[in-house]
C-alpha cells in the first residue's frame, strides 16, 4: 500500500490472521485456514481517526484484535512508535498495552459484573502502578467518572445498575485511565439506542480533543464513520480495497464495493446526491475459508473482467497522497 501520511503513530504491514481448520475428532488433520485478515497494510496518523468499515465478517474486528495483540497475528508487523509490537516480550508488551487501549462493542459483556464501577475503571491504574494510595485512587477514579460525564456518587454501583450508555461511558473511562495514545474503538455505539449513540460519539470527539487521542474506529454504520473519521479504509473479505480522506471517499469512491456500500448513505449536498453514481450489488460475502480466486469481490462485481477472476488487484493504485484503491479497473 502506498499511502504515506506524515507523523504516523501506527503502521500495519502485510498483516495476516489465519485460523487453522482441522478435521477428525482424535487424529486431527489440518484442512485449511480461515483467512480472517489476509495481508492488510495501512497507517494511522497522530491525532486522527481512521474509520475501518465493511460488512460483518470482513475481518475488521480481527484486525483490531491483532493490533492489540489480543489475537496475535499469523504474520506481518504492527509498528507502534517505531517498535514492532508483534515481536515484543511479555514485559515490553505490557508497557505498550498501556498506550493502546480498546473500547468494546458490548458495554455490558465487557464489564465484570462482580466489580464496582470504580474498581472497573481503576483496575488498570493498579495493574500499571499508576496510583499510590487509596485517597489518590479515589480522586483519580472520581476524576475519570467526571471526564466521561458520570456522577462520581455512582462509582460504587455495579454494572447492572447502569444504563447501556452509562456502561459504555464506564468502558471509555477505563480505557482513558492509563492515558493511552491510541484507542481501538470496536463498534462502540452499535449496541446502543440511536439517541444514546449521538451522545457517545460526541463524548469520543470531545475526549479526542482534550487528550490528543488517536482512534481506529471500527464500524459498519457508515453514517457514524462519516461523522467521526478523518480517513476511511474499506475492508472486503480480509483485504483493504480502498483508503481515502473521508470527504473524497464519500463523494468520489472508486472501488465498486465502496460505491455499492456508500450508495445507501445519503449525502447532505442535494447537487452531489443527485449526480453521483448509485450502485447495487447482490449475493453474499464469500467465505474466508474458500475465498474466490483473483479479486475476492469478483463474484458480486458488475464490472468483473477475466483478469479479475485470475489475478488479485494488488498492490493497487495510488491516486494521490490521500487516495489508494485496489481494482483492475483503476490503472
Ligand atoms: Fe470488480 Fe475486477 Fe475491480 Fe474486483 S478488480 S472490484 S472484480 S472490477
mmCIF file of C-alpha atoms and ligand atoms in Angstrom:
data_model
loop_
_atom_site.group_PDB
_atom_site.id
_atom_site.type_symbol
_atom_site.label_atom_id
_atom_site.label_comp_id
_atom_site.label_asym_id
_atom_site.label_seq_id
_atom_site.Cartn_x
_atom_site.Cartn_y
_atom_site.Cartn_z
ATOM 1 C CA UNK A 1 0.000 0.000 0.000
ATOM 2 C CA UNK A 2 1.374 3.374 -0.906
ATOM 3 C CA UNK A 3 -0.388 5.977 1.188
ATOM 4 C CA UNK A 4 2.266 7.533 3.425
ATOM 5 C CA UNK A 5 0.778 10.031 5.845
ATOM 6 C CA UNK A 6 3.188 12.099 7.923
ATOM 7 C CA UNK A 7 3.577 11.721 11.697
ATOM 8 C CA UNK A 8 2.396 8.186 11.624
ATOM 9 C CA UNK A 9 1.652 6.661 15.039
ATOM 10 C CA UNK A 10 0.918 3.125 13.883
ATOM 11 C CA UNK A 11 1.914 1.218 10.782
ATOM 12 C CA UNK A 12 0.377 -2.112 9.902
ATOM 13 C CA UNK A 13 2.336 -4.029 7.268
ATOM 14 C CA UNK A 14 1.002 -7.054 5.399
ATOM 15 C CA UNK A 15 -0.865 -8.233 8.486
ATOM 16 C CA UNK A 16 -2.386 -11.705 8.279
ATOM 17 C CA UNK A 17 -4.511 -13.568 10.765
ATOM 18 C CA UNK A 18 -5.385 -17.106 9.749
ATOM 19 C CA UNK A 19 -7.282 -19.588 11.896
ATOM 20 C CA UNK A 20 -6.402 -23.207 11.091
ATOM 21 C CA UNK A 21 -9.302 -25.583 10.409
ATOM 22 C CA UNK A 22 -8.963 -29.256 11.375
ATOM 23 C CA UNK A 23 -10.977 -32.353 10.573
ATOM 24 C CA UNK A 24 -11.447 -35.513 12.672
ATOM 25 C CA UNK A 25 -12.100 -35.878 16.390
ATOM 26 C CA UNK A 26 -8.862 -37.547 17.501
ATOM 27 C CA UNK A 27 -6.293 -37.703 14.687
ATOM 28 C CA UNK A 28 -6.726 -34.113 13.740
ATOM 29 C CA UNK A 29 -5.659 -33.131 10.252
ATOM 30 C CA UNK A 30 -5.391 -29.547 9.105
ATOM 31 C CA UNK A 31 -7.569 -28.977 6.061
ATOM 32 C CA UNK A 32 -7.020 -25.281 5.548
ATOM 33 C CA UNK A 33 -7.261 -21.826 7.089
ATOM 34 C CA UNK A 34 -9.959 -19.270 7.679
ATOM 35 C CA UNK A 35 -8.253 -16.152 6.322
ATOM 36 C CA UNK A 36 -9.891 -13.564 8.550
ATOM 37 C CA UNK A 37 -7.258 -10.920 7.742
ATOM 38 C CA UNK A 38 -5.348 -11.612 4.558
ATOM 39 C CA UNK A 39 -2.446 -9.203 4.179
ATOM 40 C CA UNK A 40 -3.503 -5.663 5.006
ATOM 41 C CA UNK A 41 -1.363 -2.545 5.296
ATOM 42 C CA UNK A 42 -2.228 0.944 6.491
ATOM 43 C CA UNK A 43 -1.006 3.714 8.730
ATOM 44 C CA UNK A 44 -2.677 5.878 11.350
ATOM 45 C CA UNK A 45 -1.589 9.467 11.868
ATOM 46 C CA UNK A 46 -1.090 11.002 15.278
ATOM 47 C CA UNK A 47 -4.354 12.591 16.421
ATOM 48 C CA UNK A 48 -6.537 11.353 13.567
ATOM 49 C CA UNK A 49 -9.478 8.986 13.437
ATOM 50 C CA UNK A 50 -9.159 6.243 10.863
ATOM 51 C CA UNK A 51 -12.518 4.594 10.179
ATOM 52 C CA UNK A 52 -12.422 0.905 9.250
ATOM 53 C CA UNK A 53 -15.627 -0.208 7.541
ATOM 54 C CA UNK A 54 -17.066 -3.263 5.829
ATOM 55 C CA UNK A 55 -19.820 -5.823 6.145
ATOM 56 C CA UNK A 56 -19.996 -8.286 9.065
ATOM 57 C CA UNK A 57 -17.326 -10.948 8.792
ATOM 58 C CA UNK A 58 -14.965 -8.882 6.631
ATOM 59 C CA UNK A 59 -12.195 -9.050 9.260
ATOM 60 C CA UNK A 60 -12.384 -5.589 10.855
ATOM 61 C CA UNK A 61 -12.683 -6.819 14.437
ATOM 62 C CA UNK A 62 -9.944 -9.418 13.925
ATOM 63 C CA UNK A 63 -7.749 -6.635 12.556
ATOM 64 C CA UNK A 64 -8.351 -4.591 15.737
ATOM 65 C CA UNK A 65 -7.653 -7.580 17.983
ATOM 66 C CA UNK A 66 -4.431 -8.358 16.107
ATOM 67 C CA UNK A 67 -3.233 -4.776 16.506
ATOM 68 C CA UNK A 68 -3.979 -5.003 20.231
ATOM 69 C CA UNK A 69 -2.150 -8.358 20.332
ATOM 70 C CA UNK A 70 -5.246 -9.907 21.916
ATOM 71 C CA UNK A 71 -5.158 -12.259 18.937
ATOM 72 C CA UNK A 72 -1.503 -12.331 17.818
ATOM 73 C CA UNK A 73 -1.193 -12.116 14.029
ATOM 74 C CA UNK A 74 -0.097 -15.067 11.898
ATOM 75 C CA UNK A 75 2.403 -12.828 10.100
ATOM 76 C CA UNK A 76 3.150 -9.212 9.289
ATOM 77 C CA UNK A 77 4.176 -6.362 11.537
ATOM 78 C CA UNK A 78 2.468 -3.750 13.689
ATOM 79 C CA UNK A 79 4.826 -0.835 14.235
ATOM 80 C CA UNK A 80 3.815 1.423 17.098
ATOM 81 C CA UNK A 81 6.072 4.430 17.747
ATOM 82 C CA UNK A 82 8.851 2.726 15.796
ATOM 83 C CA UNK A 83 8.657 -0.697 17.527
ATOM 84 C CA UNK A 84 7.243 -3.854 16.029
ATOM 85 C CA UNK A 85 4.927 -4.880 18.840
ATOM 86 C CA UNK A 86 4.391 -8.369 17.388
ATOM 87 C CA UNK A 87 7.979 -9.152 18.358
ATOM 88 C CA UNK A 88 7.968 -7.853 21.943
ATOM 89 C CA UNK A 89 8.443 -9.957 25.061
ATOM 90 C CA UNK A 90 5.646 -10.043 27.669
ATOM 91 C CA UNK A 91 7.130 -7.304 29.863
ATOM 92 C CA UNK A 92 7.730 -4.918 26.946
ATOM 93 C CA UNK A 93 4.259 -5.615 25.597
ATOM 94 C CA UNK A 94 2.727 -4.676 28.943
ATOM 95 C CA UNK A 95 4.243 -1.207 28.714
ATOM 96 C CA UNK A 96 2.886 -0.784 25.168
ATOM 97 C CA UNK A 97 -0.573 -2.072 26.191
ATOM 98 C CA UNK A 98 -0.899 0.984 28.404
ATOM 99 C CA UNK A 99 -0.585 3.189 25.333
ATOM 100 C CA UNK A 100 -3.025 1.228 23.166
ATOM 101 C CA UNK A 101 -6.438 0.722 24.696
ATOM 102 C CA UNK A 102 -9.748 -0.646 23.445
ATOM 103 C CA UNK A 103 -13.423 0.204 23.758
ATOM 104 C CA UNK A 104 -15.605 -2.825 23.050
ATOM 105 C CA UNK A 105 -18.966 -3.080 21.337
ATOM 106 C CA UNK A 106 -20.901 -4.669 24.175
ATOM 107 C CA UNK A 107 -20.750 -2.353 27.181
ATOM 108 C CA UNK A 108 -22.359 -4.983 29.404
ATOM 109 C CA UNK A 109 -20.424 -8.081 28.410
ATOM 110 C CA UNK A 110 -17.091 -6.262 28.611
ATOM 111 C CA UNK A 111 -17.549 -5.142 32.252
ATOM 112 C CA UNK A 112 -17.007 -7.569 35.143
ATOM 113 C CA UNK A 113 -20.434 -7.825 36.837
ATOM 114 C CA UNK A 114 -18.842 -8.551 40.219
ATOM 115 C CA UNK A 115 -16.744 -5.368 40.309
ATOM 116 C CA UNK A 116 -17.958 -1.885 41.192
ATOM 117 C CA UNK A 117 -17.685 0.773 38.513
ATOM 118 C CA UNK A 118 -14.863 2.415 40.487
ATOM 119 C CA UNK A 119 -12.827 -0.789 40.526
ATOM 120 C CA UNK A 120 -13.510 -1.477 36.847
ATOM 121 C CA UNK A 121 -12.238 1.995 35.981
ATOM 122 C CA UNK A 122 -9.362 1.836 38.472
ATOM 123 C CA UNK A 123 -8.147 -1.695 37.758
ATOM 124 C CA UNK A 124 -5.620 -0.630 35.125
ATOM 125 C CA UNK A 125 -4.299 2.141 37.394
ATOM 126 C CA UNK A 126 -3.349 -0.561 39.899
ATOM 127 C CA UNK A 127 -2.021 -3.037 37.308
ATOM 128 C CA UNK A 128 0.254 -0.369 35.846
ATOM 129 C CA UNK A 129 1.315 1.082 39.224
ATOM 130 C CA UNK A 130 -0.214 4.490 38.478
ATOM 131 C CA UNK A 131 -1.749 5.109 41.882
ATOM 132 C CA UNK A 132 -0.032 5.364 45.270
ATOM 133 C CA UNK A 133 -2.712 5.140 47.923
ATOM 134 C CA UNK A 134 -6.435 4.823 48.488
ATOM 135 C CA UNK A 135 -7.088 8.575 48.614
ATOM 136 C CA UNK A 136 -5.281 9.143 45.341
ATOM 137 C CA UNK A 137 -7.097 6.153 43.796
ATOM 138 C CA UNK A 138 -10.465 7.630 44.776
ATOM 139 C CA UNK A 139 -9.507 11.064 43.420
ATOM 140 C CA UNK A 140 -8.277 9.582 40.120
ATOM 141 C CA UNK A 141 -11.365 7.417 39.609
ATOM 142 C CA UNK A 142 -13.708 10.280 40.575
ATOM 143 C CA UNK A 143 -11.956 12.453 38.028
ATOM 144 C CA UNK A 144 -12.310 9.753 35.344
ATOM 145 C CA UNK A 145 -16.001 9.443 36.165
ATOM 146 C CA UNK A 146 -16.451 13.173 35.623
ATOM 147 C CA UNK A 147 -14.384 13.119 32.418
ATOM 148 C CA UNK A 148 -16.941 10.823 30.806
ATOM 149 C CA UNK A 149 -19.966 12.699 32.155
ATOM 150 C CA UNK A 150 -20.838 10.382 35.052
ATOM 151 C CA UNK A 151 -21.555 11.396 38.627
ATOM 152 C CA UNK A 152 -18.796 10.056 40.956
ATOM 153 C CA UNK A 153 -21.508 9.435 43.557
ATOM 154 C CA UNK A 154 -22.443 6.377 41.427
ATOM 155 C CA UNK A 155 -18.907 4.955 41.461
ATOM 156 C CA UNK A 156 -19.638 2.204 43.970
ATOM 157 C CA UNK A 157 -22.526 0.740 41.991
ATOM 158 C CA UNK A 158 -22.283 -2.439 39.905
ATOM 159 C CA UNK A 159 -22.575 -2.583 36.089
ATOM 160 C CA UNK A 160 -26.186 -3.853 36.106
ATOM 161 C CA UNK A 161 -27.228 -0.676 37.947
ATOM 162 C CA UNK A 162 -26.239 1.478 34.947
ATOM 163 C CA UNK A 163 -27.973 2.029 31.592
ATOM 164 C CA UNK A 164 -26.320 0.877 28.337
ATOM 165 C CA UNK A 165 -24.989 4.359 27.584
ATOM 166 C CA UNK A 166 -23.614 4.754 31.119
ATOM 167 C CA UNK A 167 -21.935 1.358 30.889
ATOM 168 C CA UNK A 168 -20.258 2.412 27.668
ATOM 169 C CA UNK A 169 -19.051 5.572 29.458
ATOM 170 C CA UNK A 170 -17.528 3.308 32.144
ATOM 171 C CA UNK A 171 -15.738 1.346 29.397
ATOM 172 C CA UNK A 172 -14.427 4.598 27.949
ATOM 173 C CA UNK A 173 -13.246 5.821 31.378
ATOM 174 C CA UNK A 174 -11.420 2.523 31.898
ATOM 175 C CA UNK A 175 -9.654 2.913 28.547
ATOM 176 C CA UNK A 176 -8.753 6.518 29.391
ATOM 177 C CA UNK A 177 -7.427 5.698 32.860
ATOM 178 C CA UNK A 178 -3.909 4.803 31.708
ATOM 179 C CA UNK A 179 -3.533 7.855 29.434
ATOM 180 C CA UNK A 180 -3.409 5.943 26.135
ATOM 181 C CA UNK A 181 -2.309 7.411 22.814
ATOM 182 C CA UNK A 182 -4.274 5.092 20.546
ATOM 183 C CA UNK A 183 -7.744 3.707 21.232
ATOM 184 C CA UNK A 184 -9.213 0.934 19.117
ATOM 185 C CA UNK A 185 -12.960 1.619 19.174
ATOM 186 C CA UNK A 186 -14.607 -1.642 18.103
ATOM 187 C CA UNK A 187 -18.209 -0.821 17.118
ATOM 188 C CA UNK A 188 -18.550 1.253 20.323
ATOM 189 C CA UNK A 189 -22.055 2.536 19.600
ATOM 190 C CA UNK A 190 -23.700 -0.219 17.584
ATOM 191 C CA UNK A 191 -25.309 -1.854 20.655
ATOM 192 C CA UNK A 192 -26.823 1.450 21.850
ATOM 193 C CA UNK A 193 -30.096 3.258 21.095
ATOM 194 C CA UNK A 194 -29.768 5.887 18.368
ATOM 195 C CA UNK A 195 -30.295 8.800 20.791
ATOM 196 C CA UNK A 196 -27.531 7.474 23.069
ATOM 197 C CA UNK A 197 -25.224 6.814 20.093
ATOM 198 C CA UNK A 198 -25.019 10.542 19.369
ATOM 199 C CA UNK A 199 -24.045 11.298 22.981
ATOM 200 C CA UNK A 200 -21.271 8.690 22.979
ATOM 201 C CA UNK A 201 -19.957 9.897 19.611
ATOM 202 C CA UNK A 202 -19.858 13.481 20.892
ATOM 203 C CA UNK A 203 -18.081 12.290 24.031
ATOM 204 C CA UNK A 204 -15.455 10.433 21.970
ATOM 205 C CA UNK A 205 -14.859 13.561 19.868
ATOM 206 C CA UNK A 206 -14.592 15.741 22.945
ATOM 207 C CA UNK A 207 -12.123 13.361 24.641
ATOM 208 C CA UNK A 208 -10.037 13.146 21.478
ATOM 209 C CA UNK A 209 -9.597 16.897 21.523
ATOM 210 C CA UNK A 210 -8.937 17.149 25.253
ATOM 211 C CA UNK A 211 -6.430 14.286 25.463
ATOM 212 C CA UNK A 212 -4.979 14.336 21.903
ATOM 213 C CA UNK A 213 -6.144 10.794 21.270
ATOM 214 C CA UNK A 214 -5.816 8.809 18.068
ATOM 215 C CA UNK A 215 -8.650 6.428 17.152
ATOM 216 C CA UNK A 216 -9.009 3.372 14.982
ATOM 217 C CA UNK A 217 -12.799 3.423 14.659
ATOM 218 C CA UNK A 218 -14.213 0.078 13.541
ATOM 219 C CA UNK A 219 -17.852 0.205 12.461
ATOM 220 C CA UNK A 220 -20.380 -0.983 9.914
ATOM 221 C CA UNK A 221 -22.555 2.137 10.296
ATOM 222 C CA UNK A 222 -21.276 4.410 7.541
ATOM 223 C CA UNK A 223 -23.114 7.494 8.789
ATOM 224 C CA UNK A 224 -21.301 7.205 12.141
ATOM 225 C CA UNK A 225 -17.973 6.659 10.406
ATOM 226 C CA UNK A 226 -18.510 9.699 8.184
ATOM 227 C CA UNK A 227 -19.246 11.839 11.212
ATOM 228 C CA UNK A 228 -16.127 10.807 13.128
ATOM 229 C CA UNK A 229 -13.367 9.837 10.717
ATOM 230 C CA UNK A 230 -10.626 11.845 9.033
ATOM 231 C CA UNK A 231 -9.825 8.984 6.683
ATOM 232 C CA UNK A 232 -11.671 5.767 5.942
ATOM 233 C CA UNK A 233 -10.398 2.293 4.986
ATOM 234 C CA UNK A 234 -12.828 -0.147 3.363
ATOM 235 C CA UNK A 235 -12.397 -3.881 4.008
ATOM 236 C CA UNK A 236 -13.760 -6.778 1.993
ATOM 237 C CA UNK A 237 -13.183 -10.422 2.883
ATOM 238 C CA UNK A 238 -9.907 -9.891 4.736
ATOM 239 C CA UNK A 239 -8.416 -7.218 2.449
ATOM 240 C CA UNK A 240 -8.451 -3.439 2.395
ATOM 241 C CA UNK A 241 -9.771 -2.419 -1.014
ATOM 242 C CA UNK A 242 -9.749 1.385 -0.731
ATOM 243 C CA UNK A 243 -8.433 4.104 1.610
ATOM 244 C CA UNK A 244 -9.102 7.807 1.246
ATOM 245 C CA UNK A 245 -9.946 11.026 3.029
ATOM 246 C CA UNK A 246 -13.472 10.865 4.368
ATOM 247 C CA UNK A 247 -14.915 13.541 2.050
ATOM 248 C CA UNK A 248 -13.149 12.136 -1.008
ATOM 249 C CA UNK A 249 -14.354 8.608 -0.299
ATOM 250 C CA UNK A 250 -17.982 9.595 0.205
ATOM 251 C CA UNK A 251 -18.100 11.838 -2.869
ATOM 252 C CA UNK A 252 -15.739 10.004 -5.201
ATOM 253 C CA UNK A 253 -15.476 6.308 -4.271
ATOM 254 C CA UNK A 254 -13.571 4.351 -6.931
ATOM 255 C CA UNK A 255 -13.789 0.711 -5.917
ATOM 256 C CA UNK A 256 -17.095 -0.921 -6.991
ATOM 257 C CA UNK A 257 -17.566 -2.331 -3.482
ATOM 258 C CA UNK A 258 -17.088 1.091 -1.881
ATOM 259 C CA UNK A 259 -19.523 2.578 -4.401
ATOM 260 C CA UNK A 260 -22.139 -0.029 -3.529
ATOM 261 C CA UNK A 261 -21.561 0.319 0.211
ATOM 262 C CA UNK A 262 -21.849 4.096 0.151
ATOM 263 C CA UNK A 263 -24.742 4.237 -2.332
ATOM 264 C CA UNK A 264 -27.107 3.638 0.556
ATOM 265 C CA UNK A 265 -25.768 6.594 2.587
ATOM 266 C CA UNK A 266 -27.349 9.913 1.571
ATOM 267 C CA UNK A 267 -25.036 12.904 1.045
ATOM 268 C CA UNK A 268 -26.370 16.157 2.570
ATOM 269 C CA UNK A 269 -25.490 18.205 -0.570
ATOM 270 C CA UNK A 270 -28.522 17.727 -2.930
ATOM 271 C CA UNK A 271 -26.462 18.536 -6.058
ATOM 272 C CA UNK A 272 -23.852 15.852 -5.308
ATOM 273 C CA UNK A 273 -26.565 13.445 -4.199
ATOM 274 C CA UNK A 274 -28.464 13.907 -7.489
ATOM 275 C CA UNK A 275 -25.471 13.418 -9.772
ATOM 276 C CA UNK A 276 -23.472 10.736 -8.008
ATOM 277 C CA UNK A 277 -23.469 7.104 -9.161
ATOM 278 C CA UNK A 278 -25.612 4.622 -7.224
ATOM 279 C CA UNK A 279 -24.560 1.002 -7.497
ATOM 280 C CA UNK A 280 -26.390 -2.096 -6.274
ATOM 281 C CA UNK A 281 -24.675 -5.391 -5.628
ATOM 282 C CA UNK A 282 -26.211 -8.764 -4.971
ATOM 283 C CA UNK A 283 -25.189 -12.003 -3.309
ATOM 284 C CA UNK A 284 -23.401 -12.758 -0.085
ATOM 285 C CA UNK A 285 -19.860 -12.046 1.045
ATOM 286 C CA UNK A 286 -17.717 -15.080 0.107
ATOM 287 C CA UNK A 287 -16.213 -17.485 2.600
ATOM 288 C CA UNK A 288 -12.870 -16.602 4.210
ATOM 289 C CA UNK A 289 -12.211 -20.390 4.226
ATOM 290 C CA UNK A 290 -12.572 -20.719 0.456
ATOM 291 C CA UNK A 291 -12.184 -17.132 -0.777
ATOM 292 C CA UNK A 292 -12.725 -16.550 -4.518
ATOM 293 C CA UNK A 293 -9.542 -16.534 -6.634
ATOM 294 C CA UNK A 294 -8.281 -13.283 -8.134
ATOM 295 C CA UNK A 295 -10.209 -10.297 -6.829
ATOM 296 C CA UNK A 296 -12.283 -11.652 -3.943
ATOM 297 C CA UNK A 297 -15.126 -9.313 -4.894
ATOM 298 C CA UNK A 298 -15.417 -10.633 -8.470
ATOM 299 C CA UNK A 299 -18.463 -12.938 -7.944
ATOM 300 C CA UNK A 300 -20.512 -9.871 -6.899
ATOM 301 C CA UNK A 301 -18.899 -7.218 -9.054
ATOM 302 C CA UNK A 302 -20.934 -5.928 -12.043
ATOM 303 C CA UNK A 303 -17.685 -4.825 -13.755
ATOM 304 C CA UNK A 304 -15.679 -8.056 -13.361
ATOM 305 C CA UNK A 305 -13.399 -8.896 -16.319
ATOM 306 C CA UNK A 306 -11.479 -12.132 -16.961
ATOM 307 C CA UNK A 307 -8.360 -10.738 -15.269
ATOM 308 C CA UNK A 308 -10.425 -10.188 -12.100
ATOM 309 C CA UNK A 309 -11.078 -13.928 -11.839
ATOM 310 C CA UNK A 310 -7.393 -14.768 -12.076
ATOM 311 C CA UNK A 311 -5.255 -12.030 -10.529
ATOM 312 C CA UNK A 312 -5.640 -10.252 -7.198
ATOM 313 C CA UNK A 313 -5.707 -6.481 -7.794
ATOM 314 C CA UNK A 314 -2.707 -5.806 -5.552
ATOM 315 C CA UNK A 315 -0.543 -3.816 -4.842
ATOM 316 C CA UNK A 316 -3.274 -1.429 -6.056
ATOM 317 C CA UNK A 317 -3.069 2.100 -7.335
ATOM 318 C CA UNK A 318 -2.224 5.352 -5.569
ATOM 319 C CA UNK A 319 -4.496 8.064 -6.981
ATOM 320 C CA UNK A 320 -2.920 10.832 -4.904
ATOM 321 C CA UNK A 321 -1.449 11.275 -1.418
ATOM 322 C CA UNK A 322 -4.837 10.642 0.158
ATOM 323 C CA UNK A 323 -6.452 8.063 -2.051
ATOM 324 C CA UNK A 324 -5.487 4.456 -2.748
ATOM 325 C CA UNK A 325 -7.562 1.709 -4.373
ATOM 326 C CA UNK A 326 -7.152 -1.967 -5.345
ATOM 327 C CA UNK A 327 -9.178 -2.653 -8.501
ATOM 328 C CA UNK A 328 -8.149 -3.765 -12.010
ATOM 329 C CA UNK A 329 -10.443 -1.083 -13.471
ATOM 330 C CA UNK A 330 -8.300 1.683 -11.997
ATOM 331 C CA UNK A 331 -4.990 1.761 -13.846
HETATM 332 FE FE1 LIG B 1 -14.591 -5.623 -9.813
HETATM 333 FE FE2 LIG B 1 -12.440 -6.527 -11.035
HETATM 334 FE FE3 LIG B 1 -12.303 -4.280 -9.639
HETATM 335 FE FE4 LIG B 1 -12.556 -6.628 -8.413
HETATM 336 S S1 LIG B 1 -10.812 -5.954 -9.622
HETATM 337 S S2 LIG B 1 -13.661 -4.795 -7.962
HETATM 338 S S3 LIG B 1 -13.873 -7.724 -9.835
HETATM 339 S S4 LIG B 1 -13.508 -4.644 -11.482
#
